[in-house]
Coordinates of C-alpha atoms in Angstrom, one line a residue:
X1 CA 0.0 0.0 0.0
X2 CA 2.5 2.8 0.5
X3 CA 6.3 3.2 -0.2
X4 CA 7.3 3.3 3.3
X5 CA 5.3 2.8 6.5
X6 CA 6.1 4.2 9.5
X7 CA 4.3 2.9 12.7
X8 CA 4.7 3.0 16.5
X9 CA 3.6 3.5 20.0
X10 CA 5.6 6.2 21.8
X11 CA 5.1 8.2 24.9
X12 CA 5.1 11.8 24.6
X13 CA 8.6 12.1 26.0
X14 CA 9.5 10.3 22.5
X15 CA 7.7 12.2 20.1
X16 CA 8.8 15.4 21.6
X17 CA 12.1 15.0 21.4
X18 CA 14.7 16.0 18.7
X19 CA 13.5 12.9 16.6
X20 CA 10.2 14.3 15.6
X21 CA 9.4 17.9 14.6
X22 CA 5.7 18.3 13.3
X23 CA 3.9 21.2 11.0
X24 CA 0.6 21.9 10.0
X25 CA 0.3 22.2 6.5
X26 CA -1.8 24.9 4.9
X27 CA -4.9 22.4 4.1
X28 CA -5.7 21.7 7.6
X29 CA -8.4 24.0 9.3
X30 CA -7.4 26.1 12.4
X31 CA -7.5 24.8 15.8
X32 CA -10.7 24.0 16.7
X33 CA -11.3 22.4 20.0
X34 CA -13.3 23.7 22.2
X35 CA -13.9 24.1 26.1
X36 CA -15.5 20.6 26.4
X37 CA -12.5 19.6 24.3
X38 CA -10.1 20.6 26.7
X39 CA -12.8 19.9 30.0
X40 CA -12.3 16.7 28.8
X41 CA -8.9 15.7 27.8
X42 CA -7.4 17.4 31.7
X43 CA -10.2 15.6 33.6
X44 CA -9.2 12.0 31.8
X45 CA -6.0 12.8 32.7
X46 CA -6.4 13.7 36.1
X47 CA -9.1 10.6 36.9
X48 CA -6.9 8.0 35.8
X49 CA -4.3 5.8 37.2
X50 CA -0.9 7.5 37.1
X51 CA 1.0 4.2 37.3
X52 CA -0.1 2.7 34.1
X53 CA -0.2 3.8 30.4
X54 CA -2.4 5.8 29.0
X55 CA -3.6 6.3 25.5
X56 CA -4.1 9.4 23.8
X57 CA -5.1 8.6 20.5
X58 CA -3.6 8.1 16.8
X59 CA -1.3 10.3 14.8
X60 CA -1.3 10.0 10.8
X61 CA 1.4 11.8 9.3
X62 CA 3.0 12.9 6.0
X63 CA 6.8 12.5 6.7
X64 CA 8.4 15.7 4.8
X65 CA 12.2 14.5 5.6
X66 CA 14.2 13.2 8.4
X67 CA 12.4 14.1 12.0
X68 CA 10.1 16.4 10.0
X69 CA 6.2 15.6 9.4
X70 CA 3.0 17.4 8.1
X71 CA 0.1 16.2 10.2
X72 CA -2.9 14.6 8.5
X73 CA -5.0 13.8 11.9
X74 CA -4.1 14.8 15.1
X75 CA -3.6 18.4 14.8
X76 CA -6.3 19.3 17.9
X77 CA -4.4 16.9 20.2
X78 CA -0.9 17.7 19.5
X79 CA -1.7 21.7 19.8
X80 CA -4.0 20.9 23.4
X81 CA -1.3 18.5 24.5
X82 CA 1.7 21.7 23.7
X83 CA -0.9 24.2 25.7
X84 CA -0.9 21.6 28.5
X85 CA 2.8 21.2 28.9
X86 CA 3.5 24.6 28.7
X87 CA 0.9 25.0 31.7
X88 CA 2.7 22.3 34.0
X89 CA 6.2 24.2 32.5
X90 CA 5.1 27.3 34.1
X91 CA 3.2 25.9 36.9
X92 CA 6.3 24.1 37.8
X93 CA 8.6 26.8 37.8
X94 CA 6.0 28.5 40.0
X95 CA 6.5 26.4 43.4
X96 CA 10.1 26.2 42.8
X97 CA 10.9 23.1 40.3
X98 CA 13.2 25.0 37.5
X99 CA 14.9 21.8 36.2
X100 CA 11.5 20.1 35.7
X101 CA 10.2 23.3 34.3
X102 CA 12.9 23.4 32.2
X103 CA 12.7 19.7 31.1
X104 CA 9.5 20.6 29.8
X105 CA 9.7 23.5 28.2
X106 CA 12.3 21.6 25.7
X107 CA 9.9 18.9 24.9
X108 CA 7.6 22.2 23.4
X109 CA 10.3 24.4 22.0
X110 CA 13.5 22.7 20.7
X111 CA 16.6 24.3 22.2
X112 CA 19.4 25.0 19.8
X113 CA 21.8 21.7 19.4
X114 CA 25.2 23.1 18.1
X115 CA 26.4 19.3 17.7
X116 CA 23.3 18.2 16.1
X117 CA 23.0 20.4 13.7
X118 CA 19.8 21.3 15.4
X119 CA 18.5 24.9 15.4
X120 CA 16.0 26.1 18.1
X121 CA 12.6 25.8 17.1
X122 CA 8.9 24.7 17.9
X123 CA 8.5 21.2 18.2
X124 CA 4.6 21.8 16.4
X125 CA 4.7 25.0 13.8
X126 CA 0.7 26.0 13.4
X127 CA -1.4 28.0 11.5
X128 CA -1.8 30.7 14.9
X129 CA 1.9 30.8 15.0
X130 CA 1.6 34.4 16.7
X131 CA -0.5 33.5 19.7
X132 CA 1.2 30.0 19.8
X133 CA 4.8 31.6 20.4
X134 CA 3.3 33.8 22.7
X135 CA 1.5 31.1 25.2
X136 CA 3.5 27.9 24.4
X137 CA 6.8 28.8 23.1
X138 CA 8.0 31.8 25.6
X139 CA 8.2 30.8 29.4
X140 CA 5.7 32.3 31.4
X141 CA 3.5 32.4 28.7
X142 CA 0.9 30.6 30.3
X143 CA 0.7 31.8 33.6
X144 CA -1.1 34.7 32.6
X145 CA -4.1 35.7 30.3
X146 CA -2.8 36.2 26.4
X147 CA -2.6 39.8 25.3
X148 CA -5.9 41.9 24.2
X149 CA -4.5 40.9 20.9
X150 CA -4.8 37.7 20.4
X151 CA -7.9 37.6 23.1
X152 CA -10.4 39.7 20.2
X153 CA -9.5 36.8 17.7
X154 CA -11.4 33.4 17.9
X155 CA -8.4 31.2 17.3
X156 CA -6.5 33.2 20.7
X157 CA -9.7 33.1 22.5
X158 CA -9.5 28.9 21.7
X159 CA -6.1 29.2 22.8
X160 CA -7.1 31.0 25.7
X161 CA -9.9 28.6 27.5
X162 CA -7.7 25.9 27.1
X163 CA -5.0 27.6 29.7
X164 CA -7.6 28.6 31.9
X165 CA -8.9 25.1 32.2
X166 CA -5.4 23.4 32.1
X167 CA -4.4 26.0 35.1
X168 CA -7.4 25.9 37.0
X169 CA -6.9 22.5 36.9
X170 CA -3.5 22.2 38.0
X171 CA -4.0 24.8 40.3
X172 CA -5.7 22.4 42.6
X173 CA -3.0 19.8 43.1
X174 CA -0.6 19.8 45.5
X175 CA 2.9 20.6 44.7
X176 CA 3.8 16.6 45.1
X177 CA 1.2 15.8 42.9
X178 CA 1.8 18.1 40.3
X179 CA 5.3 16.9 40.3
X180 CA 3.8 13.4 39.5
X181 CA 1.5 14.6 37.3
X182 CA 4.4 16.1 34.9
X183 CA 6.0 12.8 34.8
X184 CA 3.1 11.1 34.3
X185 CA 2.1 13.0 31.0
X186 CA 5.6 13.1 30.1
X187 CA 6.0 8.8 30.8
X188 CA 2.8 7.5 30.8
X189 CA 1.0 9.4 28.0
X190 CA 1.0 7.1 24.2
X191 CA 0.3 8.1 21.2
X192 CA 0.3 5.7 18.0
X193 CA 1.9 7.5 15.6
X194 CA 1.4 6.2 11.2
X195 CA 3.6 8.0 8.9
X196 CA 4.1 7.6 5.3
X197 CA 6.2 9.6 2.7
X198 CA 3.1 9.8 0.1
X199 CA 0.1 11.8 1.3
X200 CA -2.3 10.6 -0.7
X201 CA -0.9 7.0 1.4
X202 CA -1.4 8.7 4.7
X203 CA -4.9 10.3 3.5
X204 CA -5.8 6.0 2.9
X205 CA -4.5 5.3 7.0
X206 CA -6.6 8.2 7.8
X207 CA -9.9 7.0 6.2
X208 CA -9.4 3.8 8.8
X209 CA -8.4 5.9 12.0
X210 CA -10.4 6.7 14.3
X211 CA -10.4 10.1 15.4
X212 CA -11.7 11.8 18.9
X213 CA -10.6 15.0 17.5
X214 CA -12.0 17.3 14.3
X215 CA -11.3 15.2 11.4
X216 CA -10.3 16.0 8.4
X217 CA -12.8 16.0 5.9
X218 CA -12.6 14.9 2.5
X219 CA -12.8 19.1 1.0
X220 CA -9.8 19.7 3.5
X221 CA -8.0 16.3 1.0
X222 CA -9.4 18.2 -1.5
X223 CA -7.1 21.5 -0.8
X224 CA -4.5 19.9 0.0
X225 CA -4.5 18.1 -3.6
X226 CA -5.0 21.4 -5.1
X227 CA -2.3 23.7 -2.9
X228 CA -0.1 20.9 -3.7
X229 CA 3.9 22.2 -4.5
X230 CA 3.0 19.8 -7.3
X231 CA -0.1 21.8 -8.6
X232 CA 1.2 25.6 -7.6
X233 CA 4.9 25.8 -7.3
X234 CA 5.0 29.0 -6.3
X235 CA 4.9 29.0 -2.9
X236 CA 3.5 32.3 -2.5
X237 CA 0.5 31.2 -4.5
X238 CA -0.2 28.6 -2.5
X239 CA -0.2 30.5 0.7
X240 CA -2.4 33.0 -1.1
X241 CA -4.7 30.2 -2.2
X242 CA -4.6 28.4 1.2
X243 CA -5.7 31.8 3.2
X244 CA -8.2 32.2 0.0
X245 CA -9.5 28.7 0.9
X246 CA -10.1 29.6 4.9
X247 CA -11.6 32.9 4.0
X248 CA -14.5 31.2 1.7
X249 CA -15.1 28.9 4.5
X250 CA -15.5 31.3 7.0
X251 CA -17.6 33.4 4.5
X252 CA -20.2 30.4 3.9
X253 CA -19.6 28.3 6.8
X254 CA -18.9 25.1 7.2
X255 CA -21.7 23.7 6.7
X256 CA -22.5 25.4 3.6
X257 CA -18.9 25.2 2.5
X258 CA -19.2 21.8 2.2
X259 CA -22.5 21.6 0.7
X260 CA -20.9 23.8 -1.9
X261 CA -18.5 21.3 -2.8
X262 CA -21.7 18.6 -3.3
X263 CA -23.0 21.2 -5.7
X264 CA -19.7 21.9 -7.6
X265 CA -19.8 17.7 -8.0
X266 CA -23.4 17.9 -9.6
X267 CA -22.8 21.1 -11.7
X268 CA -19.8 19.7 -13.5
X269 CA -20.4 15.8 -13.5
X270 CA -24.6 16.6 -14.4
X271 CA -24.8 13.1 -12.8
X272 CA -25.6 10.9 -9.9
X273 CA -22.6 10.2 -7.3
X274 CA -20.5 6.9 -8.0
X275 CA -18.2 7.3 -5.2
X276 CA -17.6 9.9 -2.0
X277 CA -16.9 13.2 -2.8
X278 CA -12.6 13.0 -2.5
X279 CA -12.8 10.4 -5.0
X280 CA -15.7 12.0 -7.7
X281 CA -13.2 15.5 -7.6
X282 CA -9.8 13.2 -8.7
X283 CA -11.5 10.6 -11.0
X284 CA -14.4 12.1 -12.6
X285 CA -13.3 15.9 -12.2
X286 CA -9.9 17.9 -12.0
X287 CA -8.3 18.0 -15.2
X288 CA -11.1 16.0 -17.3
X289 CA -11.9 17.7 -20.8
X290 CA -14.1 21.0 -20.1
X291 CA -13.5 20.9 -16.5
X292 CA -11.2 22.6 -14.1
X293 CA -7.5 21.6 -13.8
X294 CA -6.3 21.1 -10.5
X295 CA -4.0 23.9 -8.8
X296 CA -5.2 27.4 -9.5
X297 CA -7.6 26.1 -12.0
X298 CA -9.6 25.0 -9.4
X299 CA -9.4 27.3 -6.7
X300 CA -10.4 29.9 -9.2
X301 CA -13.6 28.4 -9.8
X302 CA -14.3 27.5 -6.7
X303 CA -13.8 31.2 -5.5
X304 CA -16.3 32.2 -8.2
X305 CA -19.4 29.2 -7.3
X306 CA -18.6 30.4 -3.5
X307 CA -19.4 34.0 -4.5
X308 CA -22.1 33.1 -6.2
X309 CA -24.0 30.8 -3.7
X310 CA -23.3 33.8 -1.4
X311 CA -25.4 36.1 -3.0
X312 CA -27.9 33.7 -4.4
X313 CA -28.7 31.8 -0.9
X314 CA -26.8 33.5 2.3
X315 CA -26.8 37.1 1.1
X316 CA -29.5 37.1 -1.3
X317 CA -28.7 39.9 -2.8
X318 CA -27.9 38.8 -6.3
X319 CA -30.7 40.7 -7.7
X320 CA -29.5 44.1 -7.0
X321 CA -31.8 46.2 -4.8
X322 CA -34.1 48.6 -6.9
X323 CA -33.9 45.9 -9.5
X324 CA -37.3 44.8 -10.6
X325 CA -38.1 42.0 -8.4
X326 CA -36.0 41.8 -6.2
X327 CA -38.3 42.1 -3.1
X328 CA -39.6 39.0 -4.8
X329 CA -36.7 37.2 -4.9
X330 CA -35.1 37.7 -1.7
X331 CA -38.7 36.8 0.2
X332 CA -39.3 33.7 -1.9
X333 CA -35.0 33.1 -1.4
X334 CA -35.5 33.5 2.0
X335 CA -38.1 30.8 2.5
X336 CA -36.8 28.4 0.6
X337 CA -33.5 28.2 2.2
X338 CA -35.3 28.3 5.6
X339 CA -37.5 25.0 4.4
X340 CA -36.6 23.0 1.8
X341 CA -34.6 20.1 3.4
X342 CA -32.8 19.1 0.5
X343 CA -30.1 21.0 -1.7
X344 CA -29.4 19.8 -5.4
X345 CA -31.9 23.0 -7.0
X346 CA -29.0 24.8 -5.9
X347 CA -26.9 23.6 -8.4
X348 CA -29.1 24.3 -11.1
X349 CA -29.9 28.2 -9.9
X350 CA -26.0 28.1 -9.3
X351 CA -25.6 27.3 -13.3
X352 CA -28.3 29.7 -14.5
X353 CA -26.4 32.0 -13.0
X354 CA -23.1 31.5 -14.0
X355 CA -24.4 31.0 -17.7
X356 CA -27.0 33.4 -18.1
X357 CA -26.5 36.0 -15.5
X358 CA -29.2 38.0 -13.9
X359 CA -31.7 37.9 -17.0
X360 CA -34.7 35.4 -15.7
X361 CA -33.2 34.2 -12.8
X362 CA -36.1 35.0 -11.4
X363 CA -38.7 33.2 -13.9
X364 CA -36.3 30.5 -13.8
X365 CA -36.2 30.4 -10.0
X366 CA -40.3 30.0 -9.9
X367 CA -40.3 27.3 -11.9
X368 CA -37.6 25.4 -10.3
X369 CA -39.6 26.0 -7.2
X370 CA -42.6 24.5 -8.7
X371 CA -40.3 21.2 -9.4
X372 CA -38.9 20.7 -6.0
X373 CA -43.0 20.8 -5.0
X374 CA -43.7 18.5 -7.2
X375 CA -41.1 15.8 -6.0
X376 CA -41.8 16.8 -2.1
X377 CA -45.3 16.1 -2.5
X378 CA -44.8 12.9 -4.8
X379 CA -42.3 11.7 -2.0
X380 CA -39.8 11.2 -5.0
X381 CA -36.9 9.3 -4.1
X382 CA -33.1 10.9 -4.5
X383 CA -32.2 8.8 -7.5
X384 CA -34.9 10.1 -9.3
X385 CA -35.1 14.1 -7.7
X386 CA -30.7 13.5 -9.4
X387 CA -32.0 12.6 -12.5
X388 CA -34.8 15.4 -12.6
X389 CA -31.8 18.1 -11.8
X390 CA -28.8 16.4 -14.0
X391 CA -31.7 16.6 -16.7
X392 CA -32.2 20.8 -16.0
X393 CA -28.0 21.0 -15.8
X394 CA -27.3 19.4 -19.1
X395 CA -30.1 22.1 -20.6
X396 CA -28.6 24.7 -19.0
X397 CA -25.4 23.7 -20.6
X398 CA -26.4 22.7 -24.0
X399 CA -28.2 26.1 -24.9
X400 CA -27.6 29.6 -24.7
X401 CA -31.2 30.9 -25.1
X402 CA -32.2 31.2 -21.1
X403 CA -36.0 30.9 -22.6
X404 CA -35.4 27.6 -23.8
X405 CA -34.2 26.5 -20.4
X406 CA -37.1 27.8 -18.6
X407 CA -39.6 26.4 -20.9
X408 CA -38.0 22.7 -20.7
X409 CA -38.0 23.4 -16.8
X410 CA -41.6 24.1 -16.4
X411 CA -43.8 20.9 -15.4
X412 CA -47.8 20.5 -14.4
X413 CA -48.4 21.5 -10.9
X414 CA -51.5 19.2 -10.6
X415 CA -49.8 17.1 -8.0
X416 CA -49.3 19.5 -6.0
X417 CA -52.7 21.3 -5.8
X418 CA -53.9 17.8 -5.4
X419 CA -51.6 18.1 -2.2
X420 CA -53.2 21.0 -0.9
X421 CA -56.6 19.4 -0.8
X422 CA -55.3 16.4 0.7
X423 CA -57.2 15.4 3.9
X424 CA -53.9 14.9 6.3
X425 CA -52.0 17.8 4.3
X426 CA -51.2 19.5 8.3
X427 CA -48.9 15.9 9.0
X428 CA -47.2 16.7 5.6
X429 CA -43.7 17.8 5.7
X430 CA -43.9 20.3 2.8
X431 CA -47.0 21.8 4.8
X432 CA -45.4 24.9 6.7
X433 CA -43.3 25.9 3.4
X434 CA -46.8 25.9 1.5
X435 CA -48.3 28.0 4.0
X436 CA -45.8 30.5 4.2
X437 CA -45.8 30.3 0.5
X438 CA -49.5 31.1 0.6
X439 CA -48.6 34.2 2.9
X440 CA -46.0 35.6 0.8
X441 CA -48.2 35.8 -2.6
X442 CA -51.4 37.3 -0.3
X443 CA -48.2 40.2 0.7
X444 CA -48.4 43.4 -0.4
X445 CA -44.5 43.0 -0.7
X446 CA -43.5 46.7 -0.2
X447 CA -39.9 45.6 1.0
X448 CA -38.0 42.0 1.6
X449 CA -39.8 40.1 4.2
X450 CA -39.1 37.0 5.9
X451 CA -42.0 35.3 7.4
X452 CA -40.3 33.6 10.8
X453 CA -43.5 31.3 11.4
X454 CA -43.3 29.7 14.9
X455 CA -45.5 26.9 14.4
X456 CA -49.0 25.8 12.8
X457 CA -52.2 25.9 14.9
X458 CA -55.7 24.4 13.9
X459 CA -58.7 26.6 14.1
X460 CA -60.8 24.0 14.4
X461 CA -59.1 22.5 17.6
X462 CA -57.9 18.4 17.2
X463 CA -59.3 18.0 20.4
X464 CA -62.0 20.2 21.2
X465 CA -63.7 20.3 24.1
X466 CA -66.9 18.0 24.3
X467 CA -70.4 20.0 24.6
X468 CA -69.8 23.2 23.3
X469 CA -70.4 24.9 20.0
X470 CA -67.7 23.2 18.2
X471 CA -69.4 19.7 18.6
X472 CA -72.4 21.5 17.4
X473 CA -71.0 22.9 14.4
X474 CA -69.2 19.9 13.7
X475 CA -70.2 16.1 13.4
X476 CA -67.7 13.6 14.2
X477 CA -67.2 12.6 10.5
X478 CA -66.7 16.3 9.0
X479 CA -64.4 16.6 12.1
X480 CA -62.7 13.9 10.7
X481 CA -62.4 15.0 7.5
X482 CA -61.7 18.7 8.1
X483 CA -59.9 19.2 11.2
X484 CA -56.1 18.5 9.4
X485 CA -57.1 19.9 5.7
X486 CA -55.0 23.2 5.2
X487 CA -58.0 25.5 5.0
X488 CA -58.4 25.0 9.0
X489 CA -54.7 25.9 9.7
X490 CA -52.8 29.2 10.5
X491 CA -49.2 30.2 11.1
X492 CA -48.4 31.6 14.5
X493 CA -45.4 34.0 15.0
X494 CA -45.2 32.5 19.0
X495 CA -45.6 29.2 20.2
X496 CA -48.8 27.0 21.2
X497 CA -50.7 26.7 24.2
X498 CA -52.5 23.5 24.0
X499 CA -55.1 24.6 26.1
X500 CA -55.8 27.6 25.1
X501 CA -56.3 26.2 21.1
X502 CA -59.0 24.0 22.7
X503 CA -61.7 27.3 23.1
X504 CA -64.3 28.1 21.6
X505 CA -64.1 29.8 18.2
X506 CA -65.4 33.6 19.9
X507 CA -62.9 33.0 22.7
X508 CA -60.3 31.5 20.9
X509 CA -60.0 34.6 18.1
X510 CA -59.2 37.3 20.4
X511 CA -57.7 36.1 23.3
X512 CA -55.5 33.2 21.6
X513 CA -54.7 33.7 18.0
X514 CA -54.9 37.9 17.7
X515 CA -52.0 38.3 18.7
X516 CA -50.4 35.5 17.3
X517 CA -51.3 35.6 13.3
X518 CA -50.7 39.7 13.3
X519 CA -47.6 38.8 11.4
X520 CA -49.0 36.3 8.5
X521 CA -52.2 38.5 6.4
X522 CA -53.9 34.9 5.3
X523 CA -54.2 34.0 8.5
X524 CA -55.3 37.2 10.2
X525 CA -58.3 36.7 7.8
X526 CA -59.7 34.2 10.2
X527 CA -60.3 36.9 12.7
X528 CA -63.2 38.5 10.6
X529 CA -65.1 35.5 10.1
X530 CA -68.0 35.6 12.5
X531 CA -68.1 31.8 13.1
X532 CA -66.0 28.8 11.6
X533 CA -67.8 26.3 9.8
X534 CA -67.5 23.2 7.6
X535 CA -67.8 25.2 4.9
X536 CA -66.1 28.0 5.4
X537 CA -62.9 25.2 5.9
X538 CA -64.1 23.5 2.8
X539 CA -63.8 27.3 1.1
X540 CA -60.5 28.3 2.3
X541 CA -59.1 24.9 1.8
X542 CA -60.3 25.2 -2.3
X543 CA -58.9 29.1 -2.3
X544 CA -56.0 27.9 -0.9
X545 CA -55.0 25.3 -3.7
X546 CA -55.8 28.1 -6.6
X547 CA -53.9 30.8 -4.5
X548 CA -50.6 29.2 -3.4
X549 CA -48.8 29.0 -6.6
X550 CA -49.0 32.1 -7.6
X551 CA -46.1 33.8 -8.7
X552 CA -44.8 36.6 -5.7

């Protein structure tokens, strides 16, 4: 499997020594642990035996040269496990102990070695160098707060938590103990430690390694085959590409970010996934005919798509404002994002676009709407919602008339009218989209609006209370038949009160649901209706399925 495997199980005293030197390379994301991260790692410590090994964990590594390795997996450890020794360093040297302080402080920062050839240096070079040099590799540095500085930057603050917890923790122990305690980490504490000299061979031990950390995901294999010496030898460009990459996370997300990448796969493959996403980029992808090479080639694209699905979805301001509809847009953007659970329409508004700019987005945007209905309702399985969207994508690339697009896009919304006068349409998942829907086209729409609906209430209570006018109004069987049909339903802006949903219709109006549908102007219409009958549910059920797909 690889050229050369290196494997073994070494206490930290080994691995920080002169034999091992470790960097972060620019794909890996910053530190990210958090306090529970830290909470936990000092309190495992402190709770177990001292007088028997204890495990910390597997490092994969990309060995650079002699003593020298990029980490793959194990980045959060190694950096909590430097911010931990430079506390007992400093605590240490506090009650007196300067040769163990001392001891310590060169397992973290490599005094200079004349003989060796071996210059002083960090034994782990990160990403936060700054803050890093400033808590871990200076003594002292952890025995007080870090500066205002690095404190107003979320990587310090990180860095930051986990010295308070490490010191409040070793605060606690008597000077005997901590003494132990030092030797213990130093002795007792293992790590298994995989190195290889191919990454792509150390990305393979990775896939099979369990992690308790923040793994490395497949987009973060993904950079680092693209910010590859290989792919951009300048090294300047790929620190500029690597920062580019960070900055287009942290503009999106990570969640997003990575959705993006999903997206990317659809838009230039236009077919369904045959393997996981590391694997569709190298085979099916980077350097095929029409599509991006890898390096700069990529990253240039990416940075535009990211752009884009800014403005289109997060932002959504790609329709300027003062445009002609763009108060459409952004309200009908807005609640799509908010509900639809699944993401490949994206990809084709994403294409549009890109291909045909601002022209039509909009008309295109209804009508890919009106598909994503038409599958919810259907209950249309993914192969088939990839096919519908591969089918829209290879239009979209095959034509440069944005008319001809639309037209092949548009589809018979039968289905989902049919859905709105479904019986059971409240236990439907597409139901609280659809009503907002129904509440944005009944909008005046004088500015952007999003409608932040709380939850759906019945007016014609589930349970209502036996002997009043609701069983009078009612029979059992139109109860039945009525009670969950979307013409008895309203949007609240707060939450339910079971009990109070249970009064009668007079009671229930104005002291329940007033001041709760004041936001939502179809269902503030309920308040001028005298009484609330079968037929009046029957109505608004019927006006509701000719109303609802109307365009904004």
């Amino acid at each position: 499997m690889t050229k050369q495997l290196e494997s073994g199980m070494y206490s930290l005293a080994k691995l920080f020594s002169q034999e091992f030197f470790f960097r972060i390379p620019e794909y890996q994301r910053p530190f990210m642990w958090d306090k529970e991260n830290f909470s936990n790692l000092i309190g495992d410590l402190l709770q177990t035996p001292w007088d028997e090994p204890y495990f910390l964990g597997t490092l994969v590594l990309h060995k650079q040269r002699e003593s020298e390795y990029d980490v793959v997996d194990g980045q959060q450890r190694l950096t909590a496990l430097c911010i931990l020794i430079a506390c007992l360093r400093d605590a240490l040297f506090k009650i007196g102990e300067p040769k163990l302080s001392n001891e310590l402080h060169a397992k973290i920062f490599q005094p200079e070695n004349t003989l060796d050839s071996i210059p002083a240096k960090n034994r782990l070079q990160v990403k936060d160098q700054a803050v890093f040099n400033e808590l871990i590799s200076m003594r002292g540095g952890a025995a007080s707060p870090l500066s205002e500085h690095h404190l107003s930057k979320p990587a310090g603050q990180r860095y930051n938590d986990a010295r308070e917890l490490f010191w409040a923790a070793l605060d606690e122990l008597t000077e005997e103990r901590l003494r132990s305690f030092a030797i213990f980490v130093n002795k007792s504490c293992t790590l298994m430690y995989l190195a290889t000299d191919s990454f792509e061979d150390a990305f393979r031990l990775f896939t099979v390694v369990n992690d308790r950390g923040k793994q490395l995901r497949r987009i973060d294999v993904l950079k680092a085959y693209n910010v590859d010496p290989v792919r951009i030898p300048n090294a300047d460009a790929r620190l500029k590409y690597a920062h580019q990459w960070e900055d287009m996370e942290n503009q999106l997300g990570e969640s997003r970010f990575e959705d993006m990448f999903h997206l990317l796969r659809l838009i230039y493959v236009k077919d369904k996934p045959a393997a996981d996403l590391h694997k569709e980029f190298i085979n099916r992808i980077l350097g095929k005919p029409g599509m991006p090479r890898p390096g700069s080639s990529f990253m240039d694209d990416l940075t535009k798509f990211v752009d884009l699905y800014d403005r289109l979805f997060v932002d959504q301001d790609y329709l300027d404002s003062g445009a002609t509809l763009h108060v459409e847009y952004r309200t009908l953007m807005a609640a799509m994002v908010e509900h639809f659970p699944a993401s490949e329409w994206r990809a084709c508004l994403l294409l549009f676009a890109d291909t045909f700019g601002k022209n039509d987005l909009y008309t295109f945007l209804l009508e890919l709407e009106k598909v994503y209905l038409d599958q919810w309702v259907r209950g249309v399985r993914k192969d088939e919602r990839y096919g519908t969207y591969t089918g829209i994508l290879k239009k979209i690339a095959a034509t440069t008339d944005a008319g001809e697009v639309i037209t092949a896009t548009r589809i018979d919304t039968d289905e989902i009218q049919k859905a709105c006068r479904a019986n059971n349409f409240y236990g439907a998942g597409y139901a609280k989209y659809l009503l907002v829907r129904a509440e944005i086209v009944t909008s005046e729409l004088d500015h952007p609006h999003q409608f932040q609906a709380r939850s759906i209430e019945h007016v014609l209570p589930q349970n209502p209370k036996p002997g009043g006018t609701w069983s009078s109004t009612f029979t059992s069987e139109e109860h039945s038949q009525l009670v969950n049909t979307v013409g008895n339903l309203v949007l609240l802006s707060k939450s339910k009160n079971s009990a109070a949903g249970r009064r009668e219709f007079a009671d229930k109006k104005t002291t329940y649901l007033e001041n709760r549908v004041s936001d939502f102007p179809r269902s503030v219409q309920v308040l001028s209706y005298p009484a609330w009958t079968p037929d009046d549910i029957r109505t608004r059920t019927e006006d509701f399925a000719q109303l609802v797909l109307r365009n904004p």
